[in-house]
Coordinates of C-alpha atoms and ligand atoms in Angstrom, one line a residue:
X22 CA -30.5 58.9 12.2
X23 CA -29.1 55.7 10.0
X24 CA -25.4 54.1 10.7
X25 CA -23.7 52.5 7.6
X26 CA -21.0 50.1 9.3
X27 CA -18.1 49.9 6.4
X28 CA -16.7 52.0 4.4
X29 CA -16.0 50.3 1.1
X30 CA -17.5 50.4 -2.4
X31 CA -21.3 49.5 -0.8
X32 CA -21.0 51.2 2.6
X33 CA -20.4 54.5 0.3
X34 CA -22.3 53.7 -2.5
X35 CA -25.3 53.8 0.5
X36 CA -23.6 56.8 2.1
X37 CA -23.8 58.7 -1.4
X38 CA -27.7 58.0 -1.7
X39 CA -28.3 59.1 2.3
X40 CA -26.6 62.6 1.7
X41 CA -28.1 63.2 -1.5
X42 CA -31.2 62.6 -0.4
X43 CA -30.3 64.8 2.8
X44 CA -30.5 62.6 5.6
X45 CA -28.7 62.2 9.1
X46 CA -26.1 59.4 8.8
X47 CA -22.9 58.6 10.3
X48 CA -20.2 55.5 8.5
X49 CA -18.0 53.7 11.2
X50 CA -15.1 52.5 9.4
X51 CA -12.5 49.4 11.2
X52 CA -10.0 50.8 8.9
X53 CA -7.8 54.4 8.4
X54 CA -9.0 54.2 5.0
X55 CA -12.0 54.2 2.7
X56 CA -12.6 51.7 0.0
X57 CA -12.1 48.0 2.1
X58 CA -11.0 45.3 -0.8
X59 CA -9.9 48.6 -3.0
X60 CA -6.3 49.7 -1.7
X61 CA -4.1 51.1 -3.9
X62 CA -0.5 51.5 -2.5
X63 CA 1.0 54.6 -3.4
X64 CA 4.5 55.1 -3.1
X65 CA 7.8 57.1 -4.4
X66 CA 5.5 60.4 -4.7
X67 CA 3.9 59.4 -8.2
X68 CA 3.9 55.9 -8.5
X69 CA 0.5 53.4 -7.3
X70 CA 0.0 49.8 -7.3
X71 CA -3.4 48.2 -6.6
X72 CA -3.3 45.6 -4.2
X73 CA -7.3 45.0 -4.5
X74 CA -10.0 45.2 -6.7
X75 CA -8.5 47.4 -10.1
X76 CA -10.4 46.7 -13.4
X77 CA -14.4 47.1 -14.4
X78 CA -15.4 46.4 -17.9
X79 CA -18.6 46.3 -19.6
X80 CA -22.0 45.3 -18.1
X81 CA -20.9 47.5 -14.7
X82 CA -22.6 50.3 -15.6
X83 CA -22.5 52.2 -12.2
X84 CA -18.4 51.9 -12.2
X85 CA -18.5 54.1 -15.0
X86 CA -21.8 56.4 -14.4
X87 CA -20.0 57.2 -10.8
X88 CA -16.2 57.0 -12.6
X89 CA -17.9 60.1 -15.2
X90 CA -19.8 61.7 -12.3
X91 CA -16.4 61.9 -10.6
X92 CA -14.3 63.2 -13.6
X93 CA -12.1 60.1 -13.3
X94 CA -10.4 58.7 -16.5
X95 CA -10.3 54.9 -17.5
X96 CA -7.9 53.3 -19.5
X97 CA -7.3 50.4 -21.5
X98 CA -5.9 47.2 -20.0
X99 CA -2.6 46.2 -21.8
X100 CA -3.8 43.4 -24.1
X101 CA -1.5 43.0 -27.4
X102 CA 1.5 40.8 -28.2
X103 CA 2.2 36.9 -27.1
X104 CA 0.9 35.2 -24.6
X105 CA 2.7 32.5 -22.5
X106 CA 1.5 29.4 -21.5
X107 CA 3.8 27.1 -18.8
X108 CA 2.5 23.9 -18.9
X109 CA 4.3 20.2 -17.5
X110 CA 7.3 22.9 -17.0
X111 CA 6.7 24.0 -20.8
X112 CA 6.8 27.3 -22.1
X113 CA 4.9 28.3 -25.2
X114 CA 3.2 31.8 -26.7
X115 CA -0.1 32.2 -28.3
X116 CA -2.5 35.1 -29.1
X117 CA -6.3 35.4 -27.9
X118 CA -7.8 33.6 -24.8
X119 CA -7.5 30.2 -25.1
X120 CA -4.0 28.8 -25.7
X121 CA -3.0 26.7 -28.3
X122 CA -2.3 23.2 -26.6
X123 CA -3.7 20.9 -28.7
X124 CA -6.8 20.5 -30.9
X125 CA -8.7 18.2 -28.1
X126 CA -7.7 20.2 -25.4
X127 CA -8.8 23.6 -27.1
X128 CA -12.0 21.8 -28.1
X129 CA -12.2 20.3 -25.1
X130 CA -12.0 23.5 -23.3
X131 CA -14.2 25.5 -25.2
X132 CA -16.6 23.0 -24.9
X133 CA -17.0 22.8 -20.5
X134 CA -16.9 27.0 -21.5
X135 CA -20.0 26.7 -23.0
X136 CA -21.7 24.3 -20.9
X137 CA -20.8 26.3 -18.1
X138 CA -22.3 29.2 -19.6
X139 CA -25.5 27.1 -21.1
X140 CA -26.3 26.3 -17.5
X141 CA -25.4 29.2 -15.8
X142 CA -28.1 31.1 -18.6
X143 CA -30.7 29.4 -16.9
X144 CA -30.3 30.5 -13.8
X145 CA -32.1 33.5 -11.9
X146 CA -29.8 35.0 -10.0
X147 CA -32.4 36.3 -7.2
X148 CA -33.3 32.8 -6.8
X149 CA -30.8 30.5 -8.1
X150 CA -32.0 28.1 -5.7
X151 CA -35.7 28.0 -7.2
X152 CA -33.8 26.3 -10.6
X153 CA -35.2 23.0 -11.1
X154 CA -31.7 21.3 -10.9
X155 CA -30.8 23.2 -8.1
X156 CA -30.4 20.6 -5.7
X157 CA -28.5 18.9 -8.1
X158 CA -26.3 22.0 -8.9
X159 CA -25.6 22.7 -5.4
X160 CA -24.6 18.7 -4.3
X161 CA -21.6 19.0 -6.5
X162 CA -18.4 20.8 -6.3
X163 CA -17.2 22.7 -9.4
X164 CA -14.1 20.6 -9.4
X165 CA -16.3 17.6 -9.7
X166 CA -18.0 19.2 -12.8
X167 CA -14.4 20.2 -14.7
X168 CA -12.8 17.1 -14.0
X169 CA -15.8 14.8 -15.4
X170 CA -16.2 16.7 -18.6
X171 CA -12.8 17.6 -18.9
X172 CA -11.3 14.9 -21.7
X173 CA -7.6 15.7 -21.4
X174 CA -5.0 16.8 -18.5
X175 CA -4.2 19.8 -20.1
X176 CA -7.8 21.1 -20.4
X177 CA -8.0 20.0 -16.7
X178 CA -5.4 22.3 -16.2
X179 CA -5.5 25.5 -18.3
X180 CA -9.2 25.3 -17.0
X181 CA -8.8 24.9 -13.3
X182 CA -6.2 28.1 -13.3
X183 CA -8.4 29.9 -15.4
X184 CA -11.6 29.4 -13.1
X185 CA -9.5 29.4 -9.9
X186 CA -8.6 32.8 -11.2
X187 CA -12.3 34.4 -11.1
X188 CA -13.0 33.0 -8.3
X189 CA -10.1 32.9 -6.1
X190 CA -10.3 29.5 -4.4
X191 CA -9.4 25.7 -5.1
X192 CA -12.5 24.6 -7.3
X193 CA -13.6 22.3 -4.6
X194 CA -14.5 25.3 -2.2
X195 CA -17.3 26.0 -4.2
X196 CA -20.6 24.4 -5.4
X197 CA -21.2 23.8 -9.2
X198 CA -24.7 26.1 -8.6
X199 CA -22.5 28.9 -6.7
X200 CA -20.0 29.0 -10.0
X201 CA -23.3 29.4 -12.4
X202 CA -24.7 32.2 -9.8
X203 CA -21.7 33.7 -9.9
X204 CA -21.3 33.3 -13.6
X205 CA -24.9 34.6 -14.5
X206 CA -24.5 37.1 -12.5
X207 CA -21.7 38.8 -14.7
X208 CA -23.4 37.6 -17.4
X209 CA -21.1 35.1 -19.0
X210 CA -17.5 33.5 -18.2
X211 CA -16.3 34.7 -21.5
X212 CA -17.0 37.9 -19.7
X213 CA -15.3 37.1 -16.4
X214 CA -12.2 35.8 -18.2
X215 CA -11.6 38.4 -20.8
X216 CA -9.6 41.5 -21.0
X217 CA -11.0 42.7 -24.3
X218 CA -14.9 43.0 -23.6
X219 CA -14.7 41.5 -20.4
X220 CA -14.4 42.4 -16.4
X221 CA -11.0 43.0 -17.1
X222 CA -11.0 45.8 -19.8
X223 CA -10.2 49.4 -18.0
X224 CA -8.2 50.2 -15.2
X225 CA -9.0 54.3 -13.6
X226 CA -5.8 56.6 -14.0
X227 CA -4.6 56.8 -10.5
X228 CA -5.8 53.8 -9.1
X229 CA -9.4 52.4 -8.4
X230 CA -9.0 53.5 -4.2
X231 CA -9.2 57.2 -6.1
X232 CA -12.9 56.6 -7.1
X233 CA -13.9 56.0 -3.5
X234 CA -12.0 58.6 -1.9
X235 CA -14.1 60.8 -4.2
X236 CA -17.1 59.1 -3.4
X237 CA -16.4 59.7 0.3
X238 CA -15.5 63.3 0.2
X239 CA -18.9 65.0 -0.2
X240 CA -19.6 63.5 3.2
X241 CA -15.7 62.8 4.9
X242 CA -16.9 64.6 8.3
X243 CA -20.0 61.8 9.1
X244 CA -17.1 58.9 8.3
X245 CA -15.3 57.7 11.8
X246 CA -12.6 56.0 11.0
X247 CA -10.6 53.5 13.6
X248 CA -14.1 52.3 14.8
X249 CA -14.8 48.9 14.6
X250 CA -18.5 47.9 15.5
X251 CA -18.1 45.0 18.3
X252 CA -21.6 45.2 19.8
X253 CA -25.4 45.7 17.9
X254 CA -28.4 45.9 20.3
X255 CA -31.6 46.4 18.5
X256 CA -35.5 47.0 20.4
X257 CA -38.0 48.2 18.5
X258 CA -37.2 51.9 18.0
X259 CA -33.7 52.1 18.2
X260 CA -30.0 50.3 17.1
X261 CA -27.3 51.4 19.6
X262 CA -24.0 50.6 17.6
X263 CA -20.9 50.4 20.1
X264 CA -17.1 49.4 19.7
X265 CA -14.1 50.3 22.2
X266 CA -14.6 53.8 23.1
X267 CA -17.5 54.9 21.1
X268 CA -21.2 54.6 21.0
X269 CA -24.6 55.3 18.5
X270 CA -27.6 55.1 18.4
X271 CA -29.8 55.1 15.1
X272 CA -33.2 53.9 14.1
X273 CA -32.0 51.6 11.0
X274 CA -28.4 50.6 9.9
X275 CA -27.0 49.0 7.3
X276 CA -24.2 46.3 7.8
X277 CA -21.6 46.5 4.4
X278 CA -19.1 44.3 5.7
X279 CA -17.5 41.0 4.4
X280 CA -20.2 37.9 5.8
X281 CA -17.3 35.9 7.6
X282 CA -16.8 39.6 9.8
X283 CA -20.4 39.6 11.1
X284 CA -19.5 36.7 13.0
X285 CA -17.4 38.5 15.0
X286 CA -20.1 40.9 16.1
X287 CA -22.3 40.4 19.2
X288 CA -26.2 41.3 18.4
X289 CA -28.4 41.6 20.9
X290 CA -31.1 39.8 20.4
X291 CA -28.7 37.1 18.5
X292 CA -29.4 37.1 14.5
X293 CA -31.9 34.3 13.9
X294 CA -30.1 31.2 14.0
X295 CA -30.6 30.4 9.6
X296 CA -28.1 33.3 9.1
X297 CA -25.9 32.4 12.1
X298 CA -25.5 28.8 10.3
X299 CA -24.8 30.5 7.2
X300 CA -22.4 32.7 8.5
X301 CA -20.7 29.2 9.8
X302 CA -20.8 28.0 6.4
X303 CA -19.5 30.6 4.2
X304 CA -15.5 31.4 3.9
X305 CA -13.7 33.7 2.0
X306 CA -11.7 33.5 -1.2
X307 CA -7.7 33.3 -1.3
X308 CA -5.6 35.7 -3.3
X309 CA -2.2 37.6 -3.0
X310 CA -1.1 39.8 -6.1
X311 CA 2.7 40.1 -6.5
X312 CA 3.8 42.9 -8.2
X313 CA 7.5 43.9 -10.1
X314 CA 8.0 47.4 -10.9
X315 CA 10.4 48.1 -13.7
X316 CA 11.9 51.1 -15.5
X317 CA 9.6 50.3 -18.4
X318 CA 7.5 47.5 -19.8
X319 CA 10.0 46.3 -21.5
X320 CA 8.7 42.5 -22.6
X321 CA 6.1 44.9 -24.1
X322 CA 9.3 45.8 -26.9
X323 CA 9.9 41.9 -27.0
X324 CA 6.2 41.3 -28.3
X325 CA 5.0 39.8 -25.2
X326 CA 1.5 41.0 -23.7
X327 CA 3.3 39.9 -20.3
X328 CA 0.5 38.0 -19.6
X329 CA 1.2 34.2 -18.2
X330 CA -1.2 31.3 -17.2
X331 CA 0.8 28.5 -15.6
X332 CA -0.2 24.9 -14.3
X333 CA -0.1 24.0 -10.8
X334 CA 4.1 23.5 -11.0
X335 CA 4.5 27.1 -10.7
X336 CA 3.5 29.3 -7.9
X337 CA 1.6 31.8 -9.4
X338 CA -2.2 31.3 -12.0
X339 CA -1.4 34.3 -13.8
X340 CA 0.1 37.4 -15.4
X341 CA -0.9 40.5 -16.4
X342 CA 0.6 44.2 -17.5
X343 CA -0.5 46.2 -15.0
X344 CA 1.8 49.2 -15.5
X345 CA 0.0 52.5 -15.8
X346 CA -1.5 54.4 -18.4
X347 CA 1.1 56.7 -19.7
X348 CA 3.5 53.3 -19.4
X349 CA 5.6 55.9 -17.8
X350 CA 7.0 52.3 -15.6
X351 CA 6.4 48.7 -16.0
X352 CA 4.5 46.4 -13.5
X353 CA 4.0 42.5 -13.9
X354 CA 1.1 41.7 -11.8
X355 CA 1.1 37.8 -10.9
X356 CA -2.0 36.3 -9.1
X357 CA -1.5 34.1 -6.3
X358 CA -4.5 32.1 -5.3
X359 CA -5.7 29.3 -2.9
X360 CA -3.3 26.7 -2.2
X361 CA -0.7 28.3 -4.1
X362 CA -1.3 31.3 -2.0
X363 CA -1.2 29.2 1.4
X364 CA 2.3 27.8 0.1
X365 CA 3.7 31.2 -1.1
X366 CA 2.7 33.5 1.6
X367 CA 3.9 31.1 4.3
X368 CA 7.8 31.6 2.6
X369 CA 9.7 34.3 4.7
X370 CA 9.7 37.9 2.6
X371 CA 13.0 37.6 0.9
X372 CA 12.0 34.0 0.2
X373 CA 9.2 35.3 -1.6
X374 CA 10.7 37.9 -3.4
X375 CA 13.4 35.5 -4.6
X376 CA 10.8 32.8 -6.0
X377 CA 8.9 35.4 -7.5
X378 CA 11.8 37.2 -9.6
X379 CA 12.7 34.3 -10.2
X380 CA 9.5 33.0 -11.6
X381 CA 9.7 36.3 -13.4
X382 CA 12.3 35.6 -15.5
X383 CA 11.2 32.3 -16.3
X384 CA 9.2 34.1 -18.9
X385 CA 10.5 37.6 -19.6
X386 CA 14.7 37.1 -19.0
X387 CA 16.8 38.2 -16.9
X388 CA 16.0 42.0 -16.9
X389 CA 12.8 40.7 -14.6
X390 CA 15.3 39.8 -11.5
X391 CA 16.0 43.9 -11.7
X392 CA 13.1 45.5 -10.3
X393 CA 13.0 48.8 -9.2
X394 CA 10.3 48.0 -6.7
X395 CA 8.8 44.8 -5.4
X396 CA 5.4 44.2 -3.3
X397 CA 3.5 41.2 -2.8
X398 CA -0.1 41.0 -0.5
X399 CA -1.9 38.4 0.5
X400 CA -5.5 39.4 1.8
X401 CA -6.3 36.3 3.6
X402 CA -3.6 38.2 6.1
X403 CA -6.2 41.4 6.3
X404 CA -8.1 41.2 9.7
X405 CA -10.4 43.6 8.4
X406 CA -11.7 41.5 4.8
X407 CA -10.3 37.7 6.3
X408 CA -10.0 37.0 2.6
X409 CA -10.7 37.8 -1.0
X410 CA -12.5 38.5 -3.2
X411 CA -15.6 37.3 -1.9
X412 CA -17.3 34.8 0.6
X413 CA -17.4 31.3 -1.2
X414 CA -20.8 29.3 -1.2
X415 CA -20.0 25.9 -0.5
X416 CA -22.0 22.9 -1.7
X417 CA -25.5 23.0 0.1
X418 CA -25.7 26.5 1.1
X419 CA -27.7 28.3 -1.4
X420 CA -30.2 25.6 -1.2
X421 CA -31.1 25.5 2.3
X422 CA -30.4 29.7 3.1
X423 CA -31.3 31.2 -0.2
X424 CA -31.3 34.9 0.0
X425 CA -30.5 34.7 4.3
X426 CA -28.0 36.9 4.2
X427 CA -29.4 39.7 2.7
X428 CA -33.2 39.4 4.6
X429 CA -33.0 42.4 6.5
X430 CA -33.7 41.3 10.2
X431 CA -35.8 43.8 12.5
X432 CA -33.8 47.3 11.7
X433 CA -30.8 46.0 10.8
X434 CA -30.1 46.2 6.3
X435 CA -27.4 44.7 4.4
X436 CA -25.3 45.6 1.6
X437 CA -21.9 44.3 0.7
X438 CA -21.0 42.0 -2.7
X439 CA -22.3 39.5 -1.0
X440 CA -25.7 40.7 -0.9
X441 CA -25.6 41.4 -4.5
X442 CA -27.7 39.5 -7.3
X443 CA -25.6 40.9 -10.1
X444 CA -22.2 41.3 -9.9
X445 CA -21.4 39.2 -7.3
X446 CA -18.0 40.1 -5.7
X447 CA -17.3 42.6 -7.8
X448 CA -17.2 46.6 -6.8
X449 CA -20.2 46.9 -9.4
X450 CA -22.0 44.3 -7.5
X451 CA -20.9 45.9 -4.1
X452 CA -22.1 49.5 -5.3
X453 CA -25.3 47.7 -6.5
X454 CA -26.3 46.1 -3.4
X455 CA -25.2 49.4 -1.2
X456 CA -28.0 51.4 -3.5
X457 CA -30.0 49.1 -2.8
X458 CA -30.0 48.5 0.6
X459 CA -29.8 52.7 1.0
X460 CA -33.0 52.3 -1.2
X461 CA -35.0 49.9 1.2
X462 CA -33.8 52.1 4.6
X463 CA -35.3 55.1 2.9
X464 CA -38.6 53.5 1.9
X465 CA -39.2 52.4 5.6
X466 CA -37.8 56.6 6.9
Ligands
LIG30 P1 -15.4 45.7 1.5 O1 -14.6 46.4 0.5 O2 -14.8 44.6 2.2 O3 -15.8 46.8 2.5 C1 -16.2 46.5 3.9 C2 -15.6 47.5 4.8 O4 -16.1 47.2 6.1 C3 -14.1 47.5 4.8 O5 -13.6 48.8 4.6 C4 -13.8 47.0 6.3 O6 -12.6 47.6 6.8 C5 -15.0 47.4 7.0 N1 -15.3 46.6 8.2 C6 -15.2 45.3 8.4 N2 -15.6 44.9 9.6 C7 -15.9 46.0 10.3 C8 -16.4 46.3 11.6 N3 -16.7 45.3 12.5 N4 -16.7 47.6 11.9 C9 -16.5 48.6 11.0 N5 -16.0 48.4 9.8 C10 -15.7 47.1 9.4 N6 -13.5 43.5 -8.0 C11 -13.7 44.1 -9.3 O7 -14.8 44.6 -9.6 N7 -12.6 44.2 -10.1 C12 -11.4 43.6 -9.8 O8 -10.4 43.7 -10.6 C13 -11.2 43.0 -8.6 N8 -10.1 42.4 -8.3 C14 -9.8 42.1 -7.0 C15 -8.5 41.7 -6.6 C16 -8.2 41.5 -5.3 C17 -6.8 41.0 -4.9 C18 -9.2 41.6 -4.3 C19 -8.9 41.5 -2.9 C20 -10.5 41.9 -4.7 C21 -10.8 42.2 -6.0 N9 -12.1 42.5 -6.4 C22 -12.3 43.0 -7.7 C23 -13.3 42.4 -5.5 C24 -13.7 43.8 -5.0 O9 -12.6 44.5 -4.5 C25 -14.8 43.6 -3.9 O10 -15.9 42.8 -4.4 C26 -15.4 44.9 -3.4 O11 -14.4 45.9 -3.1 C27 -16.2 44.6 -2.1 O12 -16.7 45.8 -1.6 P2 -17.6 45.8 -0.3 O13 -17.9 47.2 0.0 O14 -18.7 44.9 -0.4 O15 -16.7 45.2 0.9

């Protein structure tokens, strides 16, 4: 008998290879729901938003293996007309990634770009901490790397929302080696920034929560659901696995839940104290998304692509068209991220909604204060993920607990994007690491 404790993208992706394989397994779920970071909000009978994770692109080859297993259709992101920049309270349009702000800047920007990418080539990303400037990497924030090479305030800037972006923190959470990990291991920041050939090419029809509902339903009965795992006691032959009002017993488990959550757990005997301190060390990342629904895309009729990046004047990083597939009704997604986020989300609802129309209409008029539908979610608030998208490596912590929080200890596995060498806090990486960590229960069975 095996426990998998979570059930998003890698508790499943584990699940999938146990059943297949034909093996006694039970998932204990905190949540009413699969999928964890994945939610999509589905509302007035037809009509979904995705409050998570929502787009895969090329290099995460199991999103679509298991998206054409499933019989699920992808779709293109939204990606033609104008762009907007808002810098120093400026607007202005451009086309393609990187805005038009200046020959220095642009050169300027394309330039930390490649160094970035240069260093982050180098590194392995099962050992990033065996590089031979590793130490040096990992004594240096990533903030401290942008603003040194960064010539001019407006490279600063269009860089610093672009990076805070993909990684969802202030660029000072972070180490410079954690950024080129992370980097490496979706294979270039080209890639991470991108729409067109990068992670944010296709959306699934429906919503991205449909792909794990279908992952879960071959094996929906052996998924308990409202049970949170409290307690882990662990001898030699057995794992008993206990929360309020249940109680299992197994030989091996895995653990797919966010790193800052196993704190929370009490093992008995006590995980060895590397991984505690690591645990101590690692946070999560900060992001709300912000949605408008309209009738129709309409800036898409006014040329815009209704994608935004702003400076730090403005509450949100950026913009996207996140409407669906058929266009059948418009949504402008806005990002919301680290201490932008802690501002926003601390504003009273209506507040929010009123700052956020209006920031709307900064850039697409006045028919943006006239939604038919408004959300905004900040998953920093969700008990059950304490943050997205992923746990953030500060400086000093690959070095000392390299590959700590995926050594399995005694019977316990892990899985979660966390544990993942490529793809890192992405549902690729997440599926990855749950294969993986089904793969090394199975070669012990
Ligand atoms: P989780 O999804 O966190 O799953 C862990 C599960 O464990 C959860 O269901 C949780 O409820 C459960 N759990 C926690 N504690 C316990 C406990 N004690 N007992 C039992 N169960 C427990 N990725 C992309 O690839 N593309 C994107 O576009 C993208 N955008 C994102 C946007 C946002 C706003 C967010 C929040 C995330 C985004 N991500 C994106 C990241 C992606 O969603 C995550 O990397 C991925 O879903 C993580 O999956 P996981 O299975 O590792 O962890």
């Amino acid at each position: 008998m095996f426990i998998i404790i979570g059930a998003g993208f890698s508790g499943l992706a584990a699940a999938r290879i146990l059943h297949k394989a034909g093996k006694d397994f039970l998932v204990m779920e905190a949540r009413n729901r699969p999928g964890g970071r994945v939610h999509t909000l589905r509302y007035a009978d037809d009509r979904y938003l995705d409050l998570g994770g929502q787009w895969i692109g090329p290099g995460q080859h199991r999103m679509y293996e298991l998206a054409t297993e499933y019989k699920l259709e992808w779709f293109d992101t939204y990606n033609s007309g104008k762009n907007i920049i808002d810098l120093k309270r400026k607007i202005r349009t451009y086309t393609g990634l990187i805005p038009g702000i200046g020959l220095p800047s642009l050169l300027n920007i394309r330039y930390v770009i490649s160094q970035l990418d240069r260093y982050a080539a180098g590194i392995q990303t099962r050992t990033p901490w065996q590089h031979n400037r590793a130490a040096f990497y990992d004594s240096i924030s990533l903030d401290c790397f942008v603003r040194k090479n960064c010539l001019t305030r407006n490279a600063y800037q269009v860089l610093r929302t672009g990076l805070e972006t993909v990684f969802a923190c202030n660029l000072n959470e972070i180490s410079l080696l954690h950024a080129l990990f992370y980097i490496k291991s979706g294979n270039n920041l080209n890639t991470l920034l991108s729409i067109e050939k990068g992670a944010q090419q296709h959306r699934i029809k429906g919503g991205m929560q449909l792909l794990a509902e279908h992952m879960a339903q071959p094996f929906r009965e052996r998924i308990r659901y409202n049970h949170a795992v409290k307690k882990i006691i662990q001898n030699e032959h057995e794992v008993v696995v206990s929360g309020e009002g249940f109680s299992y017993r197994a030989n091996r488990i895995i653990i797919a839940i966010p790193p800052v959550l196993i704190r929370d757990i009490r093992f008995e005997p006590a995980l060895p104290f590397q991984k505690q301190q690591l645990l101590q060390k690692l946070s999560m990342g900060t992001v709300g998304k912000v949605f408008g629904v309209y009738p129709s895309p309409f800036w898409r009729k006014a040329g815009f692509s209704g994608q935004v990046v702003t400076d730090n004047n403005q509450p949100f990083q950026v913009f996207f068209d996140s409407s669906p597939a058929d266009a059948g009704y418009g949504v402008l997604l806005a990002f919301c991220i680290a201490d932008r986020a802690r501002h926003f989300f601390s504003l009273q609802e209506a507040q929010r909604k009123n700052l956020a129309l209006q920031n709307f209409a900064r850039y697409f008029g006045r028919q943006a204060l006239q939604p038919d539908h408004y959300t905004d979610h900040c998953w920093a608030d969700e008990p059950w993920s304490g943050g997205c998208y992923a746990a953030l490596y500060p400086t000093g912590a690959w070095t000392s607990f390299q590959d700590e929080l995926s050594k399995p200890f005694q019977n316990i596995h892990w899985a979660g994007t966390e544990t993942a060498t490529e793809w890192y806090g992405y549902i690729e990486g997440a599926v990855r690491a749950g294969e993986r960590a089904a793969g090394e229960i199975l070669s012990k069975a």
